[in-house]
CSV table of C-alpha atoms in Angstrom, one decimal:
chain,number,residue,atom,x,y,z
A,26,ASP,CA,-46.1,-37.3,22.7
A,27,SER,CA,-47.8,-38.1,25.4
A,28,SER,CA,-50.2,-39.8,23.0
A,29,GLY,CA,-47.6,-42.3,21.2
A,30,ASP,CA,-47.6,-40.5,18.2
A,31,ALA,CA,-44.2,-39.8,16.5
A,32,VAL,CA,-42.9,-36.4,16.7
A,33,THR,CA,-40.6,-35.1,13.8
A,34,GLU,CA,-39.6,-32.1,15.3
A,35,GLY,CA,-40.7,-28.8,17.7
A,36,THR,CA,-39.4,-25.5,18.4
A,37,ALA,CA,-36.7,-25.2,21.0
A,38,THR,CA,-36.7,-22.1,23.5
A,39,TRP,CA,-33.4,-21.3,25.5
A,40,LYS,CA,-33.9,-18.8,28.5
A,41,VAL,CA,-30.8,-17.8,30.8
A,42,ALA,CA,-32.1,-16.3,34.5
A,43,GLY,CA,-35.6,-16.0,32.7
A,44,SER,CA,-35.1,-14.4,29.7
A,45,VAL,CA,-35.2,-16.0,26.3
A,46,VAL,CA,-31.4,-15.7,24.8
A,47,ALA,CA,-32.4,-18.5,21.6
A,48,THR,CA,-35.0,-20.5,19.8
A,49,ASN,CA,-34.1,-23.4,17.4
A,50,VAL,CA,-36.0,-26.1,15.6
A,51,ALA,CA,-34.9,-29.8,17.5
A,52,LEU,CA,-35.6,-32.3,15.3
A,53,SER,CA,-36.0,-35.6,16.6
A,54,GLY,CA,-32.9,-37.7,17.8
A,55,GLU,CA,-29.9,-35.8,19.5
A,56,ASN,CA,-29.7,-32.4,19.2
A,57,GLU,CA,-26.5,-30.2,19.9
A,58,PHE,CA,-26.9,-26.3,21.2
A,59,ASP,CA,-23.3,-24.1,22.5
A,60,ILE,CA,-25.1,-21.8,24.9
A,61,THR,CA,-21.5,-20.1,26.0
A,62,ASP,CA,-21.8,-16.7,24.1
A,63,TYR,CA,-25.4,-16.7,26.4
A,64,ILE,CA,-24.4,-17.0,29.5
A,65,THR,CA,-21.9,-14.9,32.0
A,66,VAL,CA,-18.9,-15.6,34.4
A,67,GLY,CA,-20.4,-17.2,37.2
A,68,THR,CA,-23.5,-19.8,37.7
A,69,GLN,CA,-26.6,-19.5,36.0
A,70,LYS,CA,-30.1,-21.7,35.4
A,71,VAL,CA,-30.7,-22.3,31.7
A,72,ASN,CA,-34.0,-23.7,30.8
A,73,LEU,CA,-35.3,-25.8,28.0
A,74,THR,CA,-38.2,-25.6,26.6
A,75,ILE,CA,-39.8,-27.8,23.2
A,76,VAL,CA,-43.1,-27.3,22.0
A,77,ASP,CA,-44.7,-29.7,19.1
A,78,ASP,CA,-47.4,-28.4,16.4
A,79,ALA,CA,-50.0,-30.0,19.1
A,80,GLY,CA,-48.7,-27.8,21.8
A,81,SER,CA,-47.0,-30.8,23.6
A,82,LEU,CA,-45.0,-29.3,26.0
A,83,VAL,CA,-41.6,-30.9,27.6
A,84,SER,CA,-39.3,-28.9,29.7
A,85,LYS,CA,-35.2,-29.6,31.8
A,86,ASN,CA,-33.8,-27.5,33.4
A,87,TRP,CA,-29.9,-27.2,34.6
A,88,THR,CA,-27.7,-24.5,36.6
A,89,VAL,CA,-24.1,-23.9,35.0
A,90,GLN,CA,-21.2,-22.7,36.0
A,91,LYS,CA,-18.8,-20.5,34.0
A,92,ILE,CA,-15.5,-20.2,34.1
A,93,ASP,CA,-13.1,-18.0,32.3
A,94,VAL,CA,-9.6,-19.7,32.3
A,95,ARG,CA,-7.2,-17.7,30.0
A,96,LEU,CA,-3.4,-16.5,30.2
A,97,GLU,CA,-2.3,-13.1,29.6
A,98,SER,CA,1.5,-11.4,29.6
A,99,THR,CA,3.0,-8.5,28.9
A,100,PHE,CA,6.0,-10.0,28.5
A,101,ASN,CA,8.7,-8.1,25.5
A,102,ASP,CA,10.5,-11.4,23.1
A,103,LYS,CA,11.6,-8.4,21.0
A,104,LEU,CA,14.2,-7.5,23.6
A,105,THR,CA,17.6,-9.5,24.5
A,106,HIS,CA,18.9,-11.2,27.2
A,107,PRO,CA,23.0,-12.4,28.9
A,108,ILE,CA,23.2,-15.6,29.9
A,109,ASN,CA,21.2,-15.3,33.1
A,110,THR,CA,17.7,-16.4,34.3
A,111,VAL,CA,14.9,-14.5,32.7
A,112,SER,CA,11.3,-13.3,34.5
A,113,PHE,CA,8.6,-14.5,32.5
A,114,THR,CA,5.9,-11.9,33.3
A,115,TYR,CA,2.0,-13.6,32.9
A,116,THR,CA,-1.5,-13.3,34.7
A,117,PRO,CA,-3.7,-15.9,35.1
A,118,TYR,CA,-7.6,-15.9,34.7
A,119,GLY,CA,-10.1,-18.3,36.6
A,120,ALA,CA,-11.3,-18.7,40.1
A,121,ILE,CA,-10.5,-22.3,40.1
A,122,SER,CA,-7.0,-24.1,41.0
A,123,LYS,CA,-5.4,-24.7,38.4
A,124,ASP,CA,-1.9,-25.8,36.6
A,125,VAL,CA,0.6,-23.0,34.7
A,126,HIS,CA,2.9,-25.2,32.4
A,127,PHE,CA,6.2,-23.7,31.1
A,128,VAL,CA,7.7,-25.6,28.0
A,129,LEU,CA,11.2,-24.3,26.3
A,130,ASP,CA,12.4,-25.9,22.6
A,131,GLY,CA,9.3,-28.4,23.3
A,132,LYS,CA,10.3,-29.7,27.0
A,133,GLU,CA,8.8,-29.1,29.6
A,134,ILE,CA,10.4,-27.2,32.4
A,135,GLY,CA,8.8,-26.0,35.3
A,136,VAL,CA,4.2,-26.4,36.6
A,137,VAL,CA,3.0,-23.4,39.0
A,138,ASN,CA,-0.2,-24.8,40.4
A,139,THR,CA,-2.2,-21.4,41.4
A,140,ALA,CA,-5.7,-20.6,42.0
A,141,SER,CA,-5.4,-16.5,42.0
A,142,SER,CA,-7.0,-14.6,39.0
A,143,GLY,CA,-6.0,-11.6,37.6
A,144,ILE,CA,-2.6,-11.4,39.7
A,145,PRO,CA,0.4,-10.6,38.0
A,146,MET,CA,3.0,-13.4,38.5
A,147,ALA,CA,6.6,-14.2,37.1
A,148,TYR,CA,8.3,-17.8,37.2
A,149,GLU,CA,12.5,-17.5,36.3
A,150,ILE,CA,13.1,-19.0,33.1
A,151,PRO,CA,16.8,-20.9,34.0
A,152,ALA,CA,19.6,-19.5,31.6
A,153,GLN,CA,20.4,-21.1,28.2
A,154,GLU,CA,22.6,-20.7,25.6
A,155,HIS,CA,23.5,-18.1,23.0
A,156,GLY,CA,20.7,-18.2,20.3
A,157,ALA,CA,16.6,-18.2,20.1
A,158,HIS,CA,14.8,-20.1,22.3
A,159,LEU,CA,11.0,-20.7,22.0
A,160,LEU,CA,8.7,-20.7,25.2
A,161,GLU,CA,5.3,-21.6,25.4
A,162,VAL,CA,3.3,-21.2,28.6
A,163,TYR,CA,-0.7,-22.9,28.7
A,164,MET,CA,-3.3,-23.4,31.7
A,165,THR,CA,-4.3,-26.9,32.9
A,166,ALA,CA,-7.6,-27.7,35.4
A,167,GLU,CA,-10.1,-30.0,36.1
A,168,ILE,CA,-13.4,-29.4,36.2
A,169,ASN,CA,-15.9,-32.1,36.0
A,170,ASN,CA,-13.5,-34.8,36.4
A,171,ASN,CA,-12.6,-33.2,32.7
A,172,THR,CA,-9.2,-31.3,32.4
A,173,ILE,CA,-10.0,-28.0,29.7
A,174,GLU,CA,-6.6,-26.4,28.6
A,175,SER,CA,-6.3,-22.7,28.3
A,176,ASN,CA,-5.1,-20.0,25.0
A,177,ARG,CA,-1.4,-20.8,24.9
A,178,ILE,CA,1.4,-18.1,24.7
A,179,THR,CA,4.5,-18.3,22.8
A,180,LYS,CA,7.5,-16.5,23.0
A,181,ASP,CA,11.0,-16.9,21.2
A,182,ILE,CA,13.0,-15.6,23.7
A,183,ILE,CA,16.8,-14.1,22.7
A,184,TRP,CA,19.9,-15.3,24.8
A,185,TYR,CA,23.1,-14.1,23.9
A,186,ASP,CA,26.9,-14.5,24.6
A,187,SER,CA,28.6,-11.6,25.2
A,188,THR,CA,31.7,-13.6,23.6
A,189,SER,CA,30.2,-14.7,20.4
A,190,THR,CA,30.0,-13.0,16.8
A,191,ILE,CA,26.9,-15.9,15.4
A,192,PRO,CA,23.8,-13.8,14.6
A,193,VAL,CA,20.5,-14.8,16.2
A,194,ILE,CA,17.0,-14.1,14.4
A,195,GLY,CA,13.8,-14.9,17.1
A,196,THR,CA,10.5,-15.5,15.9
A,197,VAL,CA,7.1,-16.7,17.3
A,198,TYR,CA,6.3,-17.8,13.5
A,199,GLN,CA,7.2,-21.9,13.9
A,200,ASN,CA,4.2,-23.5,11.9
A,201,PHE,CA,1.7,-21.7,10.1
A,202,THR,CA,-0.1,-22.4,7.4
A,203,ALA,CA,-0.6,-20.1,3.7
A,204,ARG,CA,-2.1,-20.7,0.4
A,205,GLN,CA,-1.2,-20.1,-2.8
A,206,TYR,CA,-1.2,-16.7,-3.6
A,207,ASP,CA,-1.9,-15.0,0.0
A,208,SER,CA,0.8,-13.0,2.0
A,209,THR,CA,1.5,-13.6,5.5
A,210,ASN,CA,3.7,-11.3,7.5
A,211,ILE,CA,6.8,-13.0,9.5
A,212,GLU,CA,7.5,-10.8,12.8
A,213,TYR,CA,10.6,-10.9,13.8
A,214,THR,CA,14.0,-10.0,15.8
A,215,VAL,CA,17.4,-10.0,14.8
A,216,TYR,CA,20.2,-9.7,17.2
A,217,ASP,CA,23.7,-9.2,15.5
A,218,PRO,CA,26.5,-9.1,18.1
A,219,THR,CA,29.0,-7.6,15.2
A,220,THR,CA,26.9,-4.2,14.5
A,221,GLU,CA,24.4,-1.8,16.3
A,222,THR,CA,21.8,-1.6,14.0
């Protein structure tokens, strides 16, 4: 404190846009507090005050910006497709420049740069051979010289060759963790050229 005495803890008060959103105990040394859930999308002023038992007070102020960077898609991977290009529909969110990555069967097939937010878009996936092919889509962006990454959308797309009689099974459940005695639902799609059912 100002008199040179060691202070082991204090009461921290967090304000966003002038309103108190949380209080916690700040111990001597490094402390962390995640304020993400208390701020809305956009730019806000954040204030932190710490008071010790003797009433000594210190205050810090920041201007922070919260950006909603995420992907959504209504693409239905339960449908089957002839050997032709497939239009993958998706909606990017986040009012910043971002790269949308398309990874098919573990190999990146394209990157689309966009600053659009909330506007539905489409990406043409080249025709693939008879079978199920796993598509993974995600976004990256640079913020304050840091690369951030969005959520990932995974779809297992079934292409079929009308001359083939080989059945195809598609599922996005490629890797998952199961505990002993727990049950896990695995959603899958089956395409069998020899039967309508």
